[in-house]
CSV table of C-alpha atoms in Angstrom, one decimal:
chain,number,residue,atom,x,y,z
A,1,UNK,CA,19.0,80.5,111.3
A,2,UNK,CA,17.0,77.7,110.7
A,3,UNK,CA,16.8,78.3,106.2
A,4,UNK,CA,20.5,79.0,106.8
A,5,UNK,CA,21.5,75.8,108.7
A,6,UNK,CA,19.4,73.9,105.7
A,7,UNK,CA,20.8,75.2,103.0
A,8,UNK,CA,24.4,74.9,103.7
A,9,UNK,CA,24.0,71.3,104.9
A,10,UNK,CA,21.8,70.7,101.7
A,11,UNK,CA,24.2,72.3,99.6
A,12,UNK,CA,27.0,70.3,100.6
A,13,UNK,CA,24.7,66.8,100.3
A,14,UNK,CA,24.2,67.6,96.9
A,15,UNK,CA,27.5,68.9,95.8
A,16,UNK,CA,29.0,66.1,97.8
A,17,UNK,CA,26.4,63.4,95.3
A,18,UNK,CA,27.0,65.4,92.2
A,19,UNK,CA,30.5,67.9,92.6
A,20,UNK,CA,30.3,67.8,88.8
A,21,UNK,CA,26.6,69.7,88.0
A,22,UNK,CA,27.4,72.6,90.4
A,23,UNK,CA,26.8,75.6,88.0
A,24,UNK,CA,23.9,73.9,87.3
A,25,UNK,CA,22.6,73.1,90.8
A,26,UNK,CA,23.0,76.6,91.6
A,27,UNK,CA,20.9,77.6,88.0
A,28,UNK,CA,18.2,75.3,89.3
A,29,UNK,CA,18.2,77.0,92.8
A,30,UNK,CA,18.0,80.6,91.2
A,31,UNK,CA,15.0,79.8,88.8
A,32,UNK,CA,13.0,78.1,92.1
A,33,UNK,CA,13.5,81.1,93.9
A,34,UNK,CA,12.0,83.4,90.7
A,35,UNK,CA,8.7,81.2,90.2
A,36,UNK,CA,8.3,81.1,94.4
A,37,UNK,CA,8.5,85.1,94.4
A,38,UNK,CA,5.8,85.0,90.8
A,39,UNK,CA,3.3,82.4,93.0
A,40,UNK,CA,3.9,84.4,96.0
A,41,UNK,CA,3.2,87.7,94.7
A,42,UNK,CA,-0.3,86.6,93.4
A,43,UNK,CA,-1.0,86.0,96.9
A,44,UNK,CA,0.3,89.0,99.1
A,45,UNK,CA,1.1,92.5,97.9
A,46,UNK,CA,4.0,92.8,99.9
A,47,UNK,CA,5.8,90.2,97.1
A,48,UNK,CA,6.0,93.0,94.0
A,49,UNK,CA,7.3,91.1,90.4
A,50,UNK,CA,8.5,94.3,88.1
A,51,UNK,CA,7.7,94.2,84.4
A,52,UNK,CA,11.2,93.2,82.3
A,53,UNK,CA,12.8,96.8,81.0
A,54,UNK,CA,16.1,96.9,79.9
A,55,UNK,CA,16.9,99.9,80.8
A,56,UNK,CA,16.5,98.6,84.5
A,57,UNK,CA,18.6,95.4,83.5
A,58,UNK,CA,21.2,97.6,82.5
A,59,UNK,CA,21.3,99.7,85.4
A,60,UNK,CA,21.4,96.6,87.6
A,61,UNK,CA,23.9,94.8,85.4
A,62,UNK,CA,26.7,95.2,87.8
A,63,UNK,CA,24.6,93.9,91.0
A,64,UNK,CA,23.6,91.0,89.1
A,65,UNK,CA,27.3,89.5,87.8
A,66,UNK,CA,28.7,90.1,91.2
A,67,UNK,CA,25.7,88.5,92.4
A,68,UNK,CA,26.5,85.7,90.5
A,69,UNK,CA,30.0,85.7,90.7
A,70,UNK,CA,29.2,85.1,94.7
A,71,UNK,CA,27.0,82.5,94.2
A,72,UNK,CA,29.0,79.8,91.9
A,73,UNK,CA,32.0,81.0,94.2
A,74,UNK,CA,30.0,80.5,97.3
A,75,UNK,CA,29.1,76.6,95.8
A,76,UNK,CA,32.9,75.9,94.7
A,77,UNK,CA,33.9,76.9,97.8
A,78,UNK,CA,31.9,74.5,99.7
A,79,UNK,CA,32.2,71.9,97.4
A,80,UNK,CA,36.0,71.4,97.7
A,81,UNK,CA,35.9,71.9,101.9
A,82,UNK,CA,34.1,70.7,104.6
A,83,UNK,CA,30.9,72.4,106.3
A,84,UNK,CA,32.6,72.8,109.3
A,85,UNK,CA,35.6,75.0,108.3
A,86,UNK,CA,33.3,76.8,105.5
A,87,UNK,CA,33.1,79.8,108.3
A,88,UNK,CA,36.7,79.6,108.4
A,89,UNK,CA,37.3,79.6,104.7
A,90,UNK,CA,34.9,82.8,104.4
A,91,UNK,CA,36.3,84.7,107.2
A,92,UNK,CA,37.3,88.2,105.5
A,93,UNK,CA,34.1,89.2,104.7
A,94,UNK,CA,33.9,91.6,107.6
A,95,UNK,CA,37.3,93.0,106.9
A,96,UNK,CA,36.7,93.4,103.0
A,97,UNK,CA,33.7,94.9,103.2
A,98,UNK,CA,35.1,97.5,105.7
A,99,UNK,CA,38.1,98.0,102.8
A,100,UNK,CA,35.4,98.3,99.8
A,101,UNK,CA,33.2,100.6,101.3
A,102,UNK,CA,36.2,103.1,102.8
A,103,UNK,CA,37.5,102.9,99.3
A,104,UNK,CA,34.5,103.6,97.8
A,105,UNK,CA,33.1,106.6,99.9
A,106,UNK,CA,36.9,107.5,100.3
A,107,UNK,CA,36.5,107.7,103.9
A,108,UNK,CA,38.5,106.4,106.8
A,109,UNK,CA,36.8,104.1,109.4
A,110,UNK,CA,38.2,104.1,112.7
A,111,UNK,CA,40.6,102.9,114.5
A,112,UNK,CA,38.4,100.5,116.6
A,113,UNK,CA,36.4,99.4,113.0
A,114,UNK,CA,40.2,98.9,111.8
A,115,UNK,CA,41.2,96.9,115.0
A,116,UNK,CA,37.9,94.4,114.9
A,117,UNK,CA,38.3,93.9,111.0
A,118,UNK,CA,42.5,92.7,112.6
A,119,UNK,CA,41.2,90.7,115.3
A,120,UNK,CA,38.8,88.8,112.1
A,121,UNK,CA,42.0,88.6,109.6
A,122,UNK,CA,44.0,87.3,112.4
A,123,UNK,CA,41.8,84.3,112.9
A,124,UNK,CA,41.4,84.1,109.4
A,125,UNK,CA,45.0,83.4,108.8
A,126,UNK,CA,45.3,81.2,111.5
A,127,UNK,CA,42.8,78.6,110.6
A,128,UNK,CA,43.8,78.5,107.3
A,129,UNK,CA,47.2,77.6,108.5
A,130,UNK,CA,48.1,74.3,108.1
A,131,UNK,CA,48.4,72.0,111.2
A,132,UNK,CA,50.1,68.9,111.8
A,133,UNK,CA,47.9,65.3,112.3
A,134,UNK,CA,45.2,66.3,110.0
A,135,UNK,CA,43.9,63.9,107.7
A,136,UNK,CA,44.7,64.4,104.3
A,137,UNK,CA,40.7,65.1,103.3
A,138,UNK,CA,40.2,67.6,105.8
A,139,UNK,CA,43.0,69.3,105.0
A,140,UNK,CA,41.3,72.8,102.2
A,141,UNK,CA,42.5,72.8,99.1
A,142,UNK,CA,44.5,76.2,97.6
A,143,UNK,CA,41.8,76.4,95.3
A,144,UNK,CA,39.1,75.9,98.1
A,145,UNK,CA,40.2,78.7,100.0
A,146,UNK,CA,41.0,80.4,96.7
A,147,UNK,CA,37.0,80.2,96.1
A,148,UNK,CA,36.6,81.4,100.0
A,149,UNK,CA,38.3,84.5,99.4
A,150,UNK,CA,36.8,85.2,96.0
A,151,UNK,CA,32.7,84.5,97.3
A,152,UNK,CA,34.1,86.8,100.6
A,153,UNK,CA,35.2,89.8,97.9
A,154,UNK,CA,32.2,89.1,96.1
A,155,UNK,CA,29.5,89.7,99.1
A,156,UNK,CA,31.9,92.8,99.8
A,157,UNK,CA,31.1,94.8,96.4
A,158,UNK,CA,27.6,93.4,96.7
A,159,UNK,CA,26.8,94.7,100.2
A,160,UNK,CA,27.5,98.3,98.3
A,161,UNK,CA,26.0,97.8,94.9
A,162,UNK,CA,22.5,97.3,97.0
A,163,UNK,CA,22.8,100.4,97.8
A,164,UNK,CA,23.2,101.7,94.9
A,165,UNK,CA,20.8,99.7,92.9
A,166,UNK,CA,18.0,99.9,95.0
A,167,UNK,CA,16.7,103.6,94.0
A,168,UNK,CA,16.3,102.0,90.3
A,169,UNK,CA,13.8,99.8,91.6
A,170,UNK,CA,11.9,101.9,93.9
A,171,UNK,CA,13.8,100.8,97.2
A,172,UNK,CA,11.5,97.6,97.0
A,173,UNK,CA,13.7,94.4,98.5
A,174,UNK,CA,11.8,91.9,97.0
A,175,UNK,CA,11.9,93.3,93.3
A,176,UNK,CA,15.5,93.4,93.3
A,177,UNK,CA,15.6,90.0,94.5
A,178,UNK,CA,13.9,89.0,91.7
A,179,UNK,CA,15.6,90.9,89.1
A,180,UNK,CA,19.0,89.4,90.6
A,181,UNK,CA,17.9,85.8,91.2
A,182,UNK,CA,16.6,86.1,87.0
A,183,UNK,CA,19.6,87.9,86.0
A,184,UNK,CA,21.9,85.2,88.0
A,185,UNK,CA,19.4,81.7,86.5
A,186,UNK,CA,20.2,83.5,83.1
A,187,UNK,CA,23.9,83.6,83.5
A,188,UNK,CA,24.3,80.6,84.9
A,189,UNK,CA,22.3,78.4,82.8
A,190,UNK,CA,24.4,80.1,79.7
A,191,UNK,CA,27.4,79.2,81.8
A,192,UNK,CA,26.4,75.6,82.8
A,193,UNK,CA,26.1,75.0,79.3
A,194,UNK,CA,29.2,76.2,78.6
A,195,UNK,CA,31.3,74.4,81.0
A,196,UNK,CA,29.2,71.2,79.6
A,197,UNK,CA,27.5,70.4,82.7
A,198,UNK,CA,24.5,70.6,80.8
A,199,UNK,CA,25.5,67.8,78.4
A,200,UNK,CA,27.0,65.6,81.6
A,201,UNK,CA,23.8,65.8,83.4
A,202,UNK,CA,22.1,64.4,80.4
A,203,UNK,CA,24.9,62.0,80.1
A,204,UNK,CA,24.2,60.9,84.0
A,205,UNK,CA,20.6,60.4,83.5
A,206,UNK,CA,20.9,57.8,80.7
A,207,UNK,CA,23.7,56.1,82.3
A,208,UNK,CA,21.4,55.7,85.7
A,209,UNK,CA,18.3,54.6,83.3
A,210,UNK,CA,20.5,52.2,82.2
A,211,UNK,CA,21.7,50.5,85.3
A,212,UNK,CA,24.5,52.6,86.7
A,213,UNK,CA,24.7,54.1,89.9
A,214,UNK,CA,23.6,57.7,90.3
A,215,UNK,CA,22.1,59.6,93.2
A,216,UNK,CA,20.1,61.6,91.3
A,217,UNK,CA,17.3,61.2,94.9
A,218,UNK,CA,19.8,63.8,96.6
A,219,UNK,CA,20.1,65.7,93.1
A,220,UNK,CA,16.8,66.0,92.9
A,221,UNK,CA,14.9,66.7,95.7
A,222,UNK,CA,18.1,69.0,97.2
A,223,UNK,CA,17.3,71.1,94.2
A,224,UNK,CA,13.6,71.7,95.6
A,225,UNK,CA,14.4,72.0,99.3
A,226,UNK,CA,17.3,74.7,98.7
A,227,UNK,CA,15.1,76.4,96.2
A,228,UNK,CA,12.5,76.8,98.4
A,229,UNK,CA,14.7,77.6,101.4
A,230,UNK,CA,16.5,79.5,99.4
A,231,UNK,CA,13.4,81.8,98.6
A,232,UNK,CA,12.8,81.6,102.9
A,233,UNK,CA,16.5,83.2,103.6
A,234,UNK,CA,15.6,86.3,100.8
A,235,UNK,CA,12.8,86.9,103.0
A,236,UNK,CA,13.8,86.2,106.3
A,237,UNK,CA,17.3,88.3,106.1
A,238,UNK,CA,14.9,91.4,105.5
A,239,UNK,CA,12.7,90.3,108.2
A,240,UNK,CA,15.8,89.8,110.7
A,241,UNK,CA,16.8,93.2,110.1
A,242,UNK,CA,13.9,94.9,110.4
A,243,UNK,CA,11.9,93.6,113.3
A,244,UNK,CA,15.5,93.4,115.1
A,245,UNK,CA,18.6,95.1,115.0
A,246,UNK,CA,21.9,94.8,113.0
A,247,UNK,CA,23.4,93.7,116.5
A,248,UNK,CA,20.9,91.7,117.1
A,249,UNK,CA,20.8,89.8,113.8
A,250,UNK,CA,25.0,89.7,114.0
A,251,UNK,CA,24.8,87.4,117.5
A,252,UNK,CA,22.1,85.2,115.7
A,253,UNK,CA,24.5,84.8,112.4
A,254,UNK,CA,27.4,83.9,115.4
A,255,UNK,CA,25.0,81.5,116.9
A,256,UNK,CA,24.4,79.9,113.7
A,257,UNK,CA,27.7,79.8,113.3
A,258,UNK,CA,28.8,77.5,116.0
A,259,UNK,CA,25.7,75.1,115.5
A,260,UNK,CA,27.0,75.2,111.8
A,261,UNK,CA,30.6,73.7,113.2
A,262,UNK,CA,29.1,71.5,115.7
A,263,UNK,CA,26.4,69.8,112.6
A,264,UNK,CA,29.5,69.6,110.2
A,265,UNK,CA,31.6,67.3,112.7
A,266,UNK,CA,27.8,65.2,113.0
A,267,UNK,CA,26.2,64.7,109.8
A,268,UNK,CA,29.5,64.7,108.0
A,269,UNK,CA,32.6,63.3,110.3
A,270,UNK,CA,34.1,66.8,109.3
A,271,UNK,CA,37.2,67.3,111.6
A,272,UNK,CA,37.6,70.3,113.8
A,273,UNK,CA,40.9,70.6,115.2
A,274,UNK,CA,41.8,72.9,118.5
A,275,UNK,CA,44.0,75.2,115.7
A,276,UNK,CA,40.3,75.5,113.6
A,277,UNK,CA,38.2,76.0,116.8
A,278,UNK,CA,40.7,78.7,117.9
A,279,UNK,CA,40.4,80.7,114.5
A,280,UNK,CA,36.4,80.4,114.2
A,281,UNK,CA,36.2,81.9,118.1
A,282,UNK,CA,38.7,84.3,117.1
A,283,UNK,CA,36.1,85.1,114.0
A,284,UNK,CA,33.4,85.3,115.6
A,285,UNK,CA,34.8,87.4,118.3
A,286,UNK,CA,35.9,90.2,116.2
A,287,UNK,CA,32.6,90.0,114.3
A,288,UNK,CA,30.9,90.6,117.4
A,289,UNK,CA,33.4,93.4,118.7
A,290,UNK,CA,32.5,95.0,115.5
A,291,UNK,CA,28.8,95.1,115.9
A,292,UNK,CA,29.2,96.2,119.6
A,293,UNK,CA,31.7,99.4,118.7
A,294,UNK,CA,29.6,100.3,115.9
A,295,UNK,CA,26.7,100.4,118.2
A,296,UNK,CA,28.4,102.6,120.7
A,297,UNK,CA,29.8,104.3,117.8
A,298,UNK,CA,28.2,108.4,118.1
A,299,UNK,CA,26.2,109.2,114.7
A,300,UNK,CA,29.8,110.8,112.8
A,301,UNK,CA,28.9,111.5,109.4
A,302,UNK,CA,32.0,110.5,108.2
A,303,UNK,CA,31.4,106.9,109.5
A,304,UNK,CA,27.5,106.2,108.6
A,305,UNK,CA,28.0,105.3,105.6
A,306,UNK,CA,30.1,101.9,107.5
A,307,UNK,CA,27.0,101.7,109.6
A,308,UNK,CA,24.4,101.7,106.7
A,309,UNK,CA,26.6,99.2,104.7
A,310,UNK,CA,27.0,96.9,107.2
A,311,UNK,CA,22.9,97.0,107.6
A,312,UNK,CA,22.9,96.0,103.8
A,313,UNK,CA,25.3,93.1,104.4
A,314,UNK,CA,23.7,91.5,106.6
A,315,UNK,CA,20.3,91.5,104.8
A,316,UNK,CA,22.3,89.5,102.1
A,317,UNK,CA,21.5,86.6,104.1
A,318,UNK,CA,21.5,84.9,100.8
A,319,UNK,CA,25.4,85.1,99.9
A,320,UNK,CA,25.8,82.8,103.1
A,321,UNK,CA,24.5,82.4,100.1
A,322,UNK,CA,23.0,82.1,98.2
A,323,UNK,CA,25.1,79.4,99.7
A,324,UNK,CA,24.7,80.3,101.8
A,325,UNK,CA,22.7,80.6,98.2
A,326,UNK,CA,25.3,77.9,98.8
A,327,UNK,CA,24.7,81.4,103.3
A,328,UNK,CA,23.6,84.8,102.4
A,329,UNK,CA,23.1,86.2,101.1
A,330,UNK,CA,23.0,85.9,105.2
């Protein structure tokens, strides 16, 4: 909860300082989080590195540009709203991930899966719903919630391609962390310099040498401390799931949830109306309804492959995430 909390309200600091460099904030955050796991791993065997085959890059080519996909969508998405209706703004990613994986084991979940995943959309829709006597820069952009659905697809089709990557790297967590935090600080330092943020962060550092005005303190040293918590969220989704249970680790995402709302409307005068309040508890409720039927849920073979899904979700810690590598992937 705690890495979580950190890098969201990190995140937003810097995007807030420089909303310009954001491909390339979230380059510099994937490279920290590749050298942490190399210094780690000389340290404790439980951190593997893999030696570099293509082959294996080929195989987990589809993990990693979803991966990536998530994580600049993740960072757009909280750079054009406020941290306190982020949960909002990524609120179907309960009820997508229960579409993508009945589409892709072509199974049907049921009825009470379908009727949380309602209960989520429901709340969805009504906080993005536009309500009279809000100030014109709380009010999300089209594009802002545009981002919000696209990062909430994204950790969808990523929740299933760990699945299906993992047997390619031996079912170890921490090597397909790496290979996907490498393959992302690949494709989005080809992509920062691209879009030219490459060239305007160059730009910004002569121009504050020179005299002008740049927060490049925030720039800076919000790289290193979302890098390194960054690397902590990787480790501690696995850890939450493990030592715990998915329903365990769901009321603790909830938790951190509210506190998420509640540190928004402190550290950064975001407004929360009663409309916004409404949809979050709404949210949150039908995320926890979910967790609690699928706990009472009898072991149906037609429906584990839901239940071993949603296990994989919420080890993605990172997603929330990577925002939350901007969340994840939590």
């Amino acid at each position: 909860m705690v890495a979580a909390l950190v890098m969201v309200f990190v995140n937003k600091m810097v995007l807030n300082a420089a909303p310009n460099l954001t491909v390339l904030f979230m380059f510099f955050q994937s490279l920290t989080t590749v050298l942490l796991l190399i210094v780690t791993s000389r340290f404790t065997n439980y951190v593997e590195i893999p030696t570099i085959e293509y082959e294996t890059a080929r195989k987990l080519a589809p993990l990693i540009l979803v991966d990536t996909a998530g994580f600049t969508f993740n960072a757009f998405c909280l750079r054009d709203i406020e941290a306190a209706f982020y949960q909002i703004a990524r609120g179907l990613v309960l009820p997508l991930t229960i579409s993508v994986v009945a589409i892709t084991s072509r199974s049907r979940p049921s009825w009470s899966v379908v009727a949380c995943a309602a209960i989520v959309t429901s709340g969805f829709f009504f906080g993005v719903s536009f309500s009279d006597g809000v100030p014109a820069r709380a009010v999300p952009t089209p594009l802002g919630l545009f981002y919000g659905l696209l990062s909430s697809f994204s950790i969808a089709l990523h929740a299933v391609l760990v699945k299906s990557s993992l047997p390619y790297v031996n079912g170890s967590s921490t090597i397909l962390s790496f290979w996907s935090n490498l393959g992302s600080a690949v494709l989005l330092g080809c992509l920062a310099g691209l879009k030219g943020e490459v060239y305007d962060f160059w730009t910004m550092v002569k121009s504050n040498s020179g005299g002008l005005k740049w927060d490049w303190a925030t720039f800076f040293w919000g790289n290193i401390v979302t890098g390194i918590f960054g690397f902590l969220i990787s480790i501690a989704g696995i850890l939450s799931v493990k030592v715990t249970s998915p329903v365990t680790h769901m009321f603790s995402s909830a938790a951190r949830s509210v506190l998420q709302i509640i540190l928004g409307v402190k550290i950064f005068g975001d407004i929360v109306t009663t409309q916004r309040a409404a949809s979050a508890f709404i949210i949150l409720s039908g995320t926890l309804l979910y967790t609690y039927v699928k706990s009472r849920e009898n072991n149906n073979p037609r429906e584990s492959e839901v239940t071993s899904t949603q296990k994989d979700l919420e080890s993605q810690t990172v997603i929330e995430l990577k925002t939350e590598k901007s969340d994840e992937k939590s």
